[in-house]
Structure formats: C-alpha cells, structure tokens
mmCIF file of C-alpha atoms in Angstrom:
data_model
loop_
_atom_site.group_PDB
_atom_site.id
_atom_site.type_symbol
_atom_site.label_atom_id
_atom_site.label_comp_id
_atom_site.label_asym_id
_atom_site.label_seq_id
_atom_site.Cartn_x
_atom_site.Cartn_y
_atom_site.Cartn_z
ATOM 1 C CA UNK A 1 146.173 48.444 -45.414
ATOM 2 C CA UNK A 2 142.914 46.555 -46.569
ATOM 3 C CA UNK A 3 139.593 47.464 -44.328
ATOM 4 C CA UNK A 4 138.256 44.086 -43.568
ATOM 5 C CA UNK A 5 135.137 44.758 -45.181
ATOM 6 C CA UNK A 6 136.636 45.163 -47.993
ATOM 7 C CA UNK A 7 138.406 41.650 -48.035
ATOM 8 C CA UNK A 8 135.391 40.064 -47.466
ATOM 9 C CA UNK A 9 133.861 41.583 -50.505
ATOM 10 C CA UNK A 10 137.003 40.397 -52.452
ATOM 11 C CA UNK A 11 136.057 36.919 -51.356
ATOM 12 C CA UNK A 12 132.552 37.174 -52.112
ATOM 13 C CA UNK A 13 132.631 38.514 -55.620
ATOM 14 C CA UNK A 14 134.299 35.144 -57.298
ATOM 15 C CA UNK A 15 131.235 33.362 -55.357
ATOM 16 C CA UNK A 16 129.067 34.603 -56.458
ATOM 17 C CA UNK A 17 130.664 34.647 -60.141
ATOM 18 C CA UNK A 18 130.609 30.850 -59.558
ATOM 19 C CA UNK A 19 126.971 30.393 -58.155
ATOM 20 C CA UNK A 20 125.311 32.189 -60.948
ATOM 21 C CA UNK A 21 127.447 30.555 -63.355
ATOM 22 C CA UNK A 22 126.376 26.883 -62.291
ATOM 23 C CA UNK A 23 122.899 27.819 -61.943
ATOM 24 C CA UNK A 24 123.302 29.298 -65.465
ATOM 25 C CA UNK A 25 124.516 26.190 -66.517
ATOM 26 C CA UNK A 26 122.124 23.734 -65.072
ATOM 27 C CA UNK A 27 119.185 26.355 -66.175
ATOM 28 C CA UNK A 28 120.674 25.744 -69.909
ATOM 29 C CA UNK A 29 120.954 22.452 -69.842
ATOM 30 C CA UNK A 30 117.469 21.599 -68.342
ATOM 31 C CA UNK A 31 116.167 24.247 -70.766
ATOM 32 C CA UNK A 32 117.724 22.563 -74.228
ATOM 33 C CA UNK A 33 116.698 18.906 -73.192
ATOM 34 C CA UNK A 34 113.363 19.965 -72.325
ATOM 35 C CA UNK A 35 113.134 21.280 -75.296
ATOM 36 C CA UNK A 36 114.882 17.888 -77.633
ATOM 37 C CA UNK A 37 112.255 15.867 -75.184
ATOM 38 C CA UNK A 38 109.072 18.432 -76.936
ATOM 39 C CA UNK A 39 110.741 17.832 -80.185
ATOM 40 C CA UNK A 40 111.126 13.730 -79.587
ATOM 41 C CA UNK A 41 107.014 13.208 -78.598
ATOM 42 C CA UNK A 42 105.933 15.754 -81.363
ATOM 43 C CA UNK A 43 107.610 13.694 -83.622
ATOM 44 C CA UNK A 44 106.241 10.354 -82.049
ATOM 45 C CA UNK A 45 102.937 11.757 -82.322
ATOM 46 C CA UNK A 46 103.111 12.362 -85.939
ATOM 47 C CA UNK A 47 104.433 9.087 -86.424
ATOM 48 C CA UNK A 48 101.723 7.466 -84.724
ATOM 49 C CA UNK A 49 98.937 9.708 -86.219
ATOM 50 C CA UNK A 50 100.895 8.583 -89.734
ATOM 51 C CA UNK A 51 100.653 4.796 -89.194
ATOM 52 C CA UNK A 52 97.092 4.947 -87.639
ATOM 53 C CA UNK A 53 95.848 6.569 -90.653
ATOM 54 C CA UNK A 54 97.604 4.635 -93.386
ATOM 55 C CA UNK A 55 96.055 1.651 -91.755
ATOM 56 C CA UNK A 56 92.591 2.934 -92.159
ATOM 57 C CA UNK A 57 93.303 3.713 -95.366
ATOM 58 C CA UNK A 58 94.298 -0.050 -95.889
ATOM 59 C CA UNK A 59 91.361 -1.023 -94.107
ATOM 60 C CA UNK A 60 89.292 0.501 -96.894
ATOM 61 C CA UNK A 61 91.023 -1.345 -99.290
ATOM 62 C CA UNK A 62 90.208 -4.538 -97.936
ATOM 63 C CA UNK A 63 86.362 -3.832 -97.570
ATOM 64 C CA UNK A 64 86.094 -2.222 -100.901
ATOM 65 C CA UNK A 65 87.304 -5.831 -102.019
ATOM 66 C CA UNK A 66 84.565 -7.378 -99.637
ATOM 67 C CA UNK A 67 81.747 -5.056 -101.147
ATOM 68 C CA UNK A 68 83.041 -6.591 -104.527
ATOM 69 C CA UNK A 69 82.468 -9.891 -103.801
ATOM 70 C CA UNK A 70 79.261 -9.605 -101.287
ATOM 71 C CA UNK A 71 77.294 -7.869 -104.439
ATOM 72 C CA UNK A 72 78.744 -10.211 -106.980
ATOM 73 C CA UNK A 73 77.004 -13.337 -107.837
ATOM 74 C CA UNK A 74 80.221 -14.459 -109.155
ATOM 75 C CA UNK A 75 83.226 -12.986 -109.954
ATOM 76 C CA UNK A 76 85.799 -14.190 -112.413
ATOM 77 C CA UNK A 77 89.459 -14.311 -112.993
ATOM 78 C CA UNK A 78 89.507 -11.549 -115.212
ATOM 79 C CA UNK A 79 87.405 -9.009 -113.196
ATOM 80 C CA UNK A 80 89.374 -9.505 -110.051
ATOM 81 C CA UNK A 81 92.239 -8.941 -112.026
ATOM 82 C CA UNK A 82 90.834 -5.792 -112.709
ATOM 83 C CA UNK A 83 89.794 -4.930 -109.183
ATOM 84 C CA UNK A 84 93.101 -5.198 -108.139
ATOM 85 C CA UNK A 85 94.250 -2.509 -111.215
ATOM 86 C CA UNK A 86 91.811 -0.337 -109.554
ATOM 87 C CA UNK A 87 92.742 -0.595 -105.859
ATOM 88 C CA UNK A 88 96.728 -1.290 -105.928
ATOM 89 C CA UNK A 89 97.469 2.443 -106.947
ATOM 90 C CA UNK A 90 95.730 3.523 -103.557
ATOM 91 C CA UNK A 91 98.593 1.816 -101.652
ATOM 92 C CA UNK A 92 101.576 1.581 -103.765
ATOM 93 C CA UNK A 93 103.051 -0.491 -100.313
ATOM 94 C CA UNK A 94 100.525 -3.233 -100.804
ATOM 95 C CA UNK A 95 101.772 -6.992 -101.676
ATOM 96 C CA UNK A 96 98.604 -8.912 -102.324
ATOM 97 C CA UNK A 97 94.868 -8.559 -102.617
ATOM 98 C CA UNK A 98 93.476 -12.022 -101.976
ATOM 99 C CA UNK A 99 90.014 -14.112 -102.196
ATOM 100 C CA UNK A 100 89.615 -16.671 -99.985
ATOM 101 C CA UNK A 101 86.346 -18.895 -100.477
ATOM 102 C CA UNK A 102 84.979 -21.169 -97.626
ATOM 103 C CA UNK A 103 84.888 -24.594 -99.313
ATOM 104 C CA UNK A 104 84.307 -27.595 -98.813
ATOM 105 C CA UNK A 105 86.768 -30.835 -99.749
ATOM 106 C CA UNK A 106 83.459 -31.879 -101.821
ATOM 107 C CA UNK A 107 83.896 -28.391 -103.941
ATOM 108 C CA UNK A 108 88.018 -29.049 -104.552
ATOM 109 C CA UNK A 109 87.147 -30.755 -107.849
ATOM 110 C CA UNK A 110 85.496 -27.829 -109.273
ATOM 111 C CA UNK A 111 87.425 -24.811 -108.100
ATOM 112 C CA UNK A 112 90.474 -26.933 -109.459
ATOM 113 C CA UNK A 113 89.442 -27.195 -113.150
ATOM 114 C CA UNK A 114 88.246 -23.559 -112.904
ATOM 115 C CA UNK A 115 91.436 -22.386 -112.409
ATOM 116 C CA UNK A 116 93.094 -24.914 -114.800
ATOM 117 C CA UNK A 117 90.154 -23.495 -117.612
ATOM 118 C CA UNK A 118 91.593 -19.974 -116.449
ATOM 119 C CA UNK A 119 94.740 -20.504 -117.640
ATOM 120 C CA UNK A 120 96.315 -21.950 -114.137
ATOM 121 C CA UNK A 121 97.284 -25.275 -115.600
ATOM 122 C CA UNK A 122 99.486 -26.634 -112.206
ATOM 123 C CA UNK A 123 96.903 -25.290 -109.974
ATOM 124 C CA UNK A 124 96.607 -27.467 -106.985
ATOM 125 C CA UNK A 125 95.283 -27.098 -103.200
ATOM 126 C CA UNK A 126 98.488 -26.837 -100.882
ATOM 127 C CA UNK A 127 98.582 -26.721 -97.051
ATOM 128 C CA UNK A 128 101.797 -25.637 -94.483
ATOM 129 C CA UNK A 129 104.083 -28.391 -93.798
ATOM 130 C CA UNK A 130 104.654 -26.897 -89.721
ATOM 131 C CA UNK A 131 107.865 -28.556 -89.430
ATOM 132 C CA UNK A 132 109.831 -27.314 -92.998
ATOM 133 C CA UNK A 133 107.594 -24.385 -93.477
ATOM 134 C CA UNK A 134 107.002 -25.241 -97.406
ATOM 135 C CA UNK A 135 103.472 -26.004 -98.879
ATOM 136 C CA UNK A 136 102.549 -29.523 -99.533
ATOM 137 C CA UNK A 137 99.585 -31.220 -101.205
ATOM 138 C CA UNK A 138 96.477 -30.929 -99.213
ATOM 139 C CA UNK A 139 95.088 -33.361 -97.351
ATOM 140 C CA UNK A 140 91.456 -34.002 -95.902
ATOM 141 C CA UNK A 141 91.033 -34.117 -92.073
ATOM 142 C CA UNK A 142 87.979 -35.624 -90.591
ATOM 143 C CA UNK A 143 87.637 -32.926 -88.061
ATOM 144 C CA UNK A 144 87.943 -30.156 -90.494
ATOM 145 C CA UNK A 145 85.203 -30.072 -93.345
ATOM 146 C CA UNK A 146 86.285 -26.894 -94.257
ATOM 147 C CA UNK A 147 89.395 -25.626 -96.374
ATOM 148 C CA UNK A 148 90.313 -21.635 -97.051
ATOM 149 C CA UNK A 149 92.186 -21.837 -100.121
ATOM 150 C CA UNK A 150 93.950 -18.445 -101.865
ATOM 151 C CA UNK A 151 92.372 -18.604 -105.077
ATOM 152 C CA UNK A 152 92.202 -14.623 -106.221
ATOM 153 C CA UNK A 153 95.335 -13.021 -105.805
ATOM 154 C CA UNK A 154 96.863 -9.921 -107.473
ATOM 155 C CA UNK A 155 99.331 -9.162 -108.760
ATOM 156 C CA UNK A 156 99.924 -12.713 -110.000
ATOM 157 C CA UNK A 157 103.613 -12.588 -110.538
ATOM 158 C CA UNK A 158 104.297 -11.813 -107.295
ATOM 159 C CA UNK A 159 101.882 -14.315 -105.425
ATOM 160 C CA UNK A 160 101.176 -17.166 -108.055
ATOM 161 C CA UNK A 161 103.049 -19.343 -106.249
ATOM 162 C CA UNK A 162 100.494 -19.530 -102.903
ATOM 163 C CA UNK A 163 97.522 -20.147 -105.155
ATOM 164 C CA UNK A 164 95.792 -23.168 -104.272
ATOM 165 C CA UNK A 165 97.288 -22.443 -100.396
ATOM 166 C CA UNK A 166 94.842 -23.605 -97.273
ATOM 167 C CA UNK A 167 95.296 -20.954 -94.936
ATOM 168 C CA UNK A 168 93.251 -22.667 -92.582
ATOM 169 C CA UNK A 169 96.511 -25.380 -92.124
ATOM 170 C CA UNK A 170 98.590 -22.179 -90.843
ATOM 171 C CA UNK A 171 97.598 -21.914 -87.095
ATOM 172 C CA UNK A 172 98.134 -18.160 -86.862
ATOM 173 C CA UNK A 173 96.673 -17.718 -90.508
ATOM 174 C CA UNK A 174 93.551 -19.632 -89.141
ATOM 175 C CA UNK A 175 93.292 -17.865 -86.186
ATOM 176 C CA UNK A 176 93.008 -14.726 -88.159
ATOM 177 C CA UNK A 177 89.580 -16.271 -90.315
ATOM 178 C CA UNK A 178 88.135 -17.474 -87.541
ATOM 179 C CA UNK A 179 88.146 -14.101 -85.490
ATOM 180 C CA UNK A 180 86.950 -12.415 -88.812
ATOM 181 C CA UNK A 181 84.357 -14.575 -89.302
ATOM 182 C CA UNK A 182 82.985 -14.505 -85.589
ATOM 183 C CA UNK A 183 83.529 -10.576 -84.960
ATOM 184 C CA UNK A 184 82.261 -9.587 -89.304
ATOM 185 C CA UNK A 185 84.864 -6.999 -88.888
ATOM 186 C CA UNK A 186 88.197 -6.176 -90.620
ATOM 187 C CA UNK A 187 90.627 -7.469 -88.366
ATOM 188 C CA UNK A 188 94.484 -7.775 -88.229
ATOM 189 C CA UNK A 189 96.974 -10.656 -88.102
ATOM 190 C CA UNK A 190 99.924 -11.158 -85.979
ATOM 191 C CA UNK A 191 102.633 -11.097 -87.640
ATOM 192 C CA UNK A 192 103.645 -13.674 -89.999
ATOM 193 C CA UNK A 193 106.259 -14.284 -92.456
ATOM 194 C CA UNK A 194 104.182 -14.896 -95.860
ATOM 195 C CA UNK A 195 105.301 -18.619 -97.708
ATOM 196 C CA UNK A 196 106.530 -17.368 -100.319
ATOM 197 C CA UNK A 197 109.047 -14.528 -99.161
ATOM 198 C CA UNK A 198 112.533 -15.729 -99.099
ATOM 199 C CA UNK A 199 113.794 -13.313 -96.679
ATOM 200 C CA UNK A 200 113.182 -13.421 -92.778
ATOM 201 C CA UNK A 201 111.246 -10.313 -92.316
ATOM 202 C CA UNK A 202 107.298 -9.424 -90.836
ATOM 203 C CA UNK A 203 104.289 -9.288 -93.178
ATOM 204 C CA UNK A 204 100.491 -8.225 -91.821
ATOM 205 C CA UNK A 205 97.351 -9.894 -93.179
ATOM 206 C CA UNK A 206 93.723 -7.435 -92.812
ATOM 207 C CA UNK A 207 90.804 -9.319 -93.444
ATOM 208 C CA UNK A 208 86.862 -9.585 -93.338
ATOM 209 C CA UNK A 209 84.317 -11.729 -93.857
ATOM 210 C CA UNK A 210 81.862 -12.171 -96.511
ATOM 211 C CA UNK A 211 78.910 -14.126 -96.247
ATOM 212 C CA UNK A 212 76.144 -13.164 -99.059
ATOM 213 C CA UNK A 213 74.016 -15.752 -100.524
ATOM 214 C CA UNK A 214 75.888 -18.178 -101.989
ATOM 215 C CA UNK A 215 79.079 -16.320 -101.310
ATOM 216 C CA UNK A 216 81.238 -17.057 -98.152
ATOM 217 C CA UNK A 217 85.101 -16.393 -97.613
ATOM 218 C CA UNK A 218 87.580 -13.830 -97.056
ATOM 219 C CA UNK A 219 88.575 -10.929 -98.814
ATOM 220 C CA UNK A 220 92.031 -9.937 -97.555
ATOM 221 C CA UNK A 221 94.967 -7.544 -98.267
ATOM 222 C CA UNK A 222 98.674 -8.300 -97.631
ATOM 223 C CA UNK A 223 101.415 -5.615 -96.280
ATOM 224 C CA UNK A 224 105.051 -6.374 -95.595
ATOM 225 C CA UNK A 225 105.689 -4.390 -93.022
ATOM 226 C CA UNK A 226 109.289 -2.938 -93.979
ATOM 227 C CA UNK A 227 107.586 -1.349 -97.001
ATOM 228 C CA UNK A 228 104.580 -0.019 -94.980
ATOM 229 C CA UNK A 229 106.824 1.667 -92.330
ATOM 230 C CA UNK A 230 109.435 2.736 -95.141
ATOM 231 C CA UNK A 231 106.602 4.959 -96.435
ATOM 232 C CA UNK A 232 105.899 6.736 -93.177
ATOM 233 C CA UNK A 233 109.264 7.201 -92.229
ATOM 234 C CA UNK A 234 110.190 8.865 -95.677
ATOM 235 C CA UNK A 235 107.006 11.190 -95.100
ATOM 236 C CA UNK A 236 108.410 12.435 -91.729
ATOM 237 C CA UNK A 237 112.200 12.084 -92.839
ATOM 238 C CA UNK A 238 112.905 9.846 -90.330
ATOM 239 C CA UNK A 239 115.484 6.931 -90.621
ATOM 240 C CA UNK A 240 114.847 3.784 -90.328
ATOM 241 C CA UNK A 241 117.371 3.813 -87.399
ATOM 242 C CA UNK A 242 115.059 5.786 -85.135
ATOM 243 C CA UNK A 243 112.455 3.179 -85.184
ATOM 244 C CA UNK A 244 111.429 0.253 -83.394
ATOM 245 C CA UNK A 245 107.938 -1.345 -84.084
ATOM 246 C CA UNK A 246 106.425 -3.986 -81.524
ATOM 247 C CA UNK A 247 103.434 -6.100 -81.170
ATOM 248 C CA UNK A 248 102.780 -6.720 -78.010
ATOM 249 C CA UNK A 249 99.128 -8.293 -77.794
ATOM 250 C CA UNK A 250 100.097 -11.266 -76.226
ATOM 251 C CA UNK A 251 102.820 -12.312 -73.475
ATOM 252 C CA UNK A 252 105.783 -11.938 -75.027
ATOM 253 C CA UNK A 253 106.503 -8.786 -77.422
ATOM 254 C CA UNK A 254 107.291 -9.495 -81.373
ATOM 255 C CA UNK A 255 109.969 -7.001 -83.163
ATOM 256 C CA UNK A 256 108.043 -6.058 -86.183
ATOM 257 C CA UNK A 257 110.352 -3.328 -87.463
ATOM 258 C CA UNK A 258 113.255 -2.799 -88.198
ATOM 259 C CA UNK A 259 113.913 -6.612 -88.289
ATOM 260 C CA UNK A 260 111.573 -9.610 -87.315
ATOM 261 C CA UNK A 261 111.900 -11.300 -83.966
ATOM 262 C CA UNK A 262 109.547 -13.185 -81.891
ATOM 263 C CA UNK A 263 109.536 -13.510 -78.148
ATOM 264 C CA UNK A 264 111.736 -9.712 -78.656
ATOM 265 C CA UNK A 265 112.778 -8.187 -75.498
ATOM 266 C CA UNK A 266 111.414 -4.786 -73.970
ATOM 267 C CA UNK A 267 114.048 -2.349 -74.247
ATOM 268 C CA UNK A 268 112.812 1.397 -73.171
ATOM 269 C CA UNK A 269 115.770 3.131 -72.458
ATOM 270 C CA UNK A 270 117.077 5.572 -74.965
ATOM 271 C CA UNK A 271 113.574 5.550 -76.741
ATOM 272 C CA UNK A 272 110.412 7.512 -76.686
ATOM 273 C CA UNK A 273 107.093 4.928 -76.938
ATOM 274 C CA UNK A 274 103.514 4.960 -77.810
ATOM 275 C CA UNK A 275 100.833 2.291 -77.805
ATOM 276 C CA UNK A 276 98.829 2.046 -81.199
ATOM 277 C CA UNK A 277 95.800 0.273 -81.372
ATOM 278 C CA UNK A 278 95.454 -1.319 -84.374
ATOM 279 C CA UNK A 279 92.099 -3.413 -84.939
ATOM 280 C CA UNK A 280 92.017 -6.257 -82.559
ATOM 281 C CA UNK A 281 96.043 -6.102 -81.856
ATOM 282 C CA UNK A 282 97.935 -3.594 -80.287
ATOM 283 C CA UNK A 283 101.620 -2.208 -81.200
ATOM 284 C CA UNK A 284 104.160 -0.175 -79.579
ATOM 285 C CA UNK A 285 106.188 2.242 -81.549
ATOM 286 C CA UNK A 286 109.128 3.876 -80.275
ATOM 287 C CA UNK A 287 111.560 6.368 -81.262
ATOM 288 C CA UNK A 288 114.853 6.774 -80.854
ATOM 289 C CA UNK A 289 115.720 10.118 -78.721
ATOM 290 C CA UNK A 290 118.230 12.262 -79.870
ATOM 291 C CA UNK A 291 121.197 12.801 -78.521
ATOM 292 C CA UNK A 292 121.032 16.982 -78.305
ATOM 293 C CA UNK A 293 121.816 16.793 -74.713
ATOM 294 C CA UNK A 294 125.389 15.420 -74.523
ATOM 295 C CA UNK A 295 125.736 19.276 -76.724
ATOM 296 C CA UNK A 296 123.805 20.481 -74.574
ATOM 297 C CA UNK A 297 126.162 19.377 -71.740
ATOM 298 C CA UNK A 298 129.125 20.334 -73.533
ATOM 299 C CA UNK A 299 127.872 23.955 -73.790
ATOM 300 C CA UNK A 300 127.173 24.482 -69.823
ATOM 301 C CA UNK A 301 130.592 22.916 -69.127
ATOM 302 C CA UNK A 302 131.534 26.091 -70.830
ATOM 303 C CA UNK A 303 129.335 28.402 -68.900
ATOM 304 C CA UNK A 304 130.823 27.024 -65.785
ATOM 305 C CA UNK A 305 134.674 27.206 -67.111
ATOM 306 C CA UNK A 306 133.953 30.898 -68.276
ATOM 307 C CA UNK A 307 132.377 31.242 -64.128
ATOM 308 C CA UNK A 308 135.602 30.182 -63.249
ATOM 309 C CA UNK A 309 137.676 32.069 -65.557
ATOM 310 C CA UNK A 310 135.956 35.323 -64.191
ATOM 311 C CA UNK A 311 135.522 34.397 -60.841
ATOM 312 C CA UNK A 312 139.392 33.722 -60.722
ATOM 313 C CA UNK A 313 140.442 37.176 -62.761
ATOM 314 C CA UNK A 314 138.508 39.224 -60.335
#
C-alpha cells in the first residue's frame, strides 16, 4: 500500500513537468521575437541612414549645377551638355538635370530663337493644361510677369519633350520655386508625376536658387522615386515588398513607394516606421516585419506537447 506522501509526490511531479514546460515555452517565444523585433529596427535604421545619405548626395548634385551657373556669365547648350556628362555618373538613378531661367514674357522672343539656332527647331514655351494634364502653348497672364521655362535639360532624349515647359503653370511645381527662391536653399518637392512619364508612378524635384548678376533661375535635379528606392533596397537586399514610403508633410499622407497614391491611408500594423526628414518635407518609411514569430510559436507549441508527453509518462 502507497504512503500518502508518496501519492502526493506522484501528483506533483507531472506539475511541475507542465509549469516549467509553459514557462519554457513562453520564455522562447518572447526570447525569438525579441530578437526578429532587434533585427526589424536594425534594418530600418540602415534603411533610413541609406536614403538620408543618398539624398545628400543628390543634394550636391543639384548645387554643383547652381555653382555652374552662379559663376557663369553665360552658359551654352553645349557646356551644359557637358555638365550633365560630368555629374550623371554620380547618381546613375538620376532622370534630369534642369535649368530653369526667371524670364520675363518680354525675353520669350529671344530664348526661343536661341534654342531654334541650337539646333531645337520646334522649340516652343508650353504651360500645364490642369484639367487633361498635357502641355499647351503658353499664354501671358496679367498677374504673372514672370515665366520658369525648362530650357537646359540632360539627357535630352529622355526629357526633350518638356523643353520650353513653364513650371510656374504647375501649382505644386510653382510652389516648389517659390519656397527656393524665398528660403536660397535646396529644397524638395512633393511628389509629382513628371509630364512626360507615361506611367502613374512618384517623381521628386530638388532645387535652388540662383541669383548672380544677370543670372536668376533654378538649377534643379529630377529623381523618380522607384529607381531611387530600387537602389537602396538592392544595397540592403531588401525587396521591394518590405517597403512602404510616405510623405506625410501635409494633412493627408501620399504613398510614394511602392506605388503612387495621394490622400494614402495610415496603415501601421504589421510594419516597423521611421520619420525621415528630408529638406523642407518629411517622409515616413516603414518596413515590413517578418514573420519569425508564427515559427517561433510553432516551436514552443512543441515545448509544451513534449511537457505533456513527460508529465503524462511519469
């Protein structure tokens, strides 16, 4: 016959077999997805870091093109053709380097048969048409002495078609020239879908302003932002999945990244985020978090089933 004491103790073994296994378990599990959640904002981090300094870097583009022009009395086809030789193989990612004079209607006639002389033989001044998006012929507004016409831009074959363009008649493009010119900083666009690209997706604009004797406009570089985010990803071997990019300066949030949206909606969940301040805007990356912890589950569903398994065979 059993002592008592001894039941007891038969009873209290398989207990305790199951205690330690759950808290085995649960110390597992909150060990591995503390450890994926490291592993998430180390890589958001890098990321970040990645994008803040690739757009310094493209910063320095820009104002090496505005150092150009503000020590040039005058600077011709040809040579800007050859700036842009010079500065494109610093960021293989960049669409455009532009000049943008501040002219008057009064100056139209000249700048037009300079660029005919240069070989442009359809150049004309164009402004937005707001309601089909497509560029028109430009026309003179009381109000508005003032036109900001793309007439540098490299490489041609890409961008010929917006020569001639009054960015002044895009409100968000004008927006852009007048902050530049008021703040004499390189500043940032929001984001814009450029004229000319047939395909619904974000572009960024940098610009500054020059204004050296008889020299006044806007020298200005042109990312699309697929490219420019392709190139960090592929540096980090991340996929293009993983990534959401966000400018949320004003009210309502614009998807930059992986596909354009405007007024985009705030999704957190699933996603690690961090704010990037970029010039006078602001964007929000985030990053997808991997999904280690439903393995993570999976293995201290085992620990507990092998508690059992030994609590029960005791």
């Amino acid at each position: 016959m059993k002592q008592p004491g001894l039941s007891r103790l038969e009873w209290l073994v398989p207990l305790v077999i199951i205690g330690l296994a759950f808290f085995a378990a649960l110390d597992h599990y909150s060990r591995e997805k503390a450890l994926e959640d490291n592993a998430d904002q180390r890589t958001l981090q890098a990321l970040k870091t990645r994008i803040e300094l690739a757009l310094d870097h493209r910063r320095g583009i820009v104002d090496a093109t505005a150092d150009v022009m503000y020590s040039s009395e005058f600077v011709s086809y040809k040579e800007f053709a050859q700036l842009a030789l010079r500065l494109l193989p610093r960021s293989p990612d960049l669409y455009a380097i532009q000049w943008i004079p501040e002219l008057r209607f009064k100056d139209l006639l000249l700048y037009r048969e300079q660029a005919r002389r240069a070989g442009f033989h359809g150049f004309e001044f164009k402004q937005l048409d707001l309601d089909t998006f497509a560029l028109k012929p430009v026309e003179a507004k009381d109000n508005d002495p003032f036109i900001a016409p793309i007439v540098y831009t490299e490489p041609r074959h890409l961008t010929v078609s917006t020569m001639g363009f009054d960015l002044n008649s895009s409100p968000a493009r004008k927006r852009l020239l007048d902050l530049a010119k008021s703040t004499e900083r390189v500043v940032i666009s929001e984001p814009i879908r450029l004229v000319e690209d047939t395909q619904d997706r974000a572009s960024f604009l940098l610009t500054t302003y020059v204004n050296h004797k008889g020299t006044k406009g806007w020298a200005m570089g042109v990312w699309r932002v697929p490219e420019f985010i392709d190139d960090a990803l592929f540096d980090l071997g991340l996929s293009n999945k993983e990534l959401i990019l966000q400018d949320i300066t004003d009210d309502k949030p614009i998807n930059l990244y992986p596909y354009f949206e405007r007024d985009a909606v705030l999704h957190n969940h699933d996603y690690s985020q961090v704010r990037i301040k970029v010039a006078n805007r602001e964007w929000l990356v985030k990053l997808g978090k991997h999904d280690a912890g439903s393995f993570a589950a999976l293995q201290a569903l085992a620990i507990v089933l092998l508690g059992l398994i030994l609590a029960f065979a005791s």
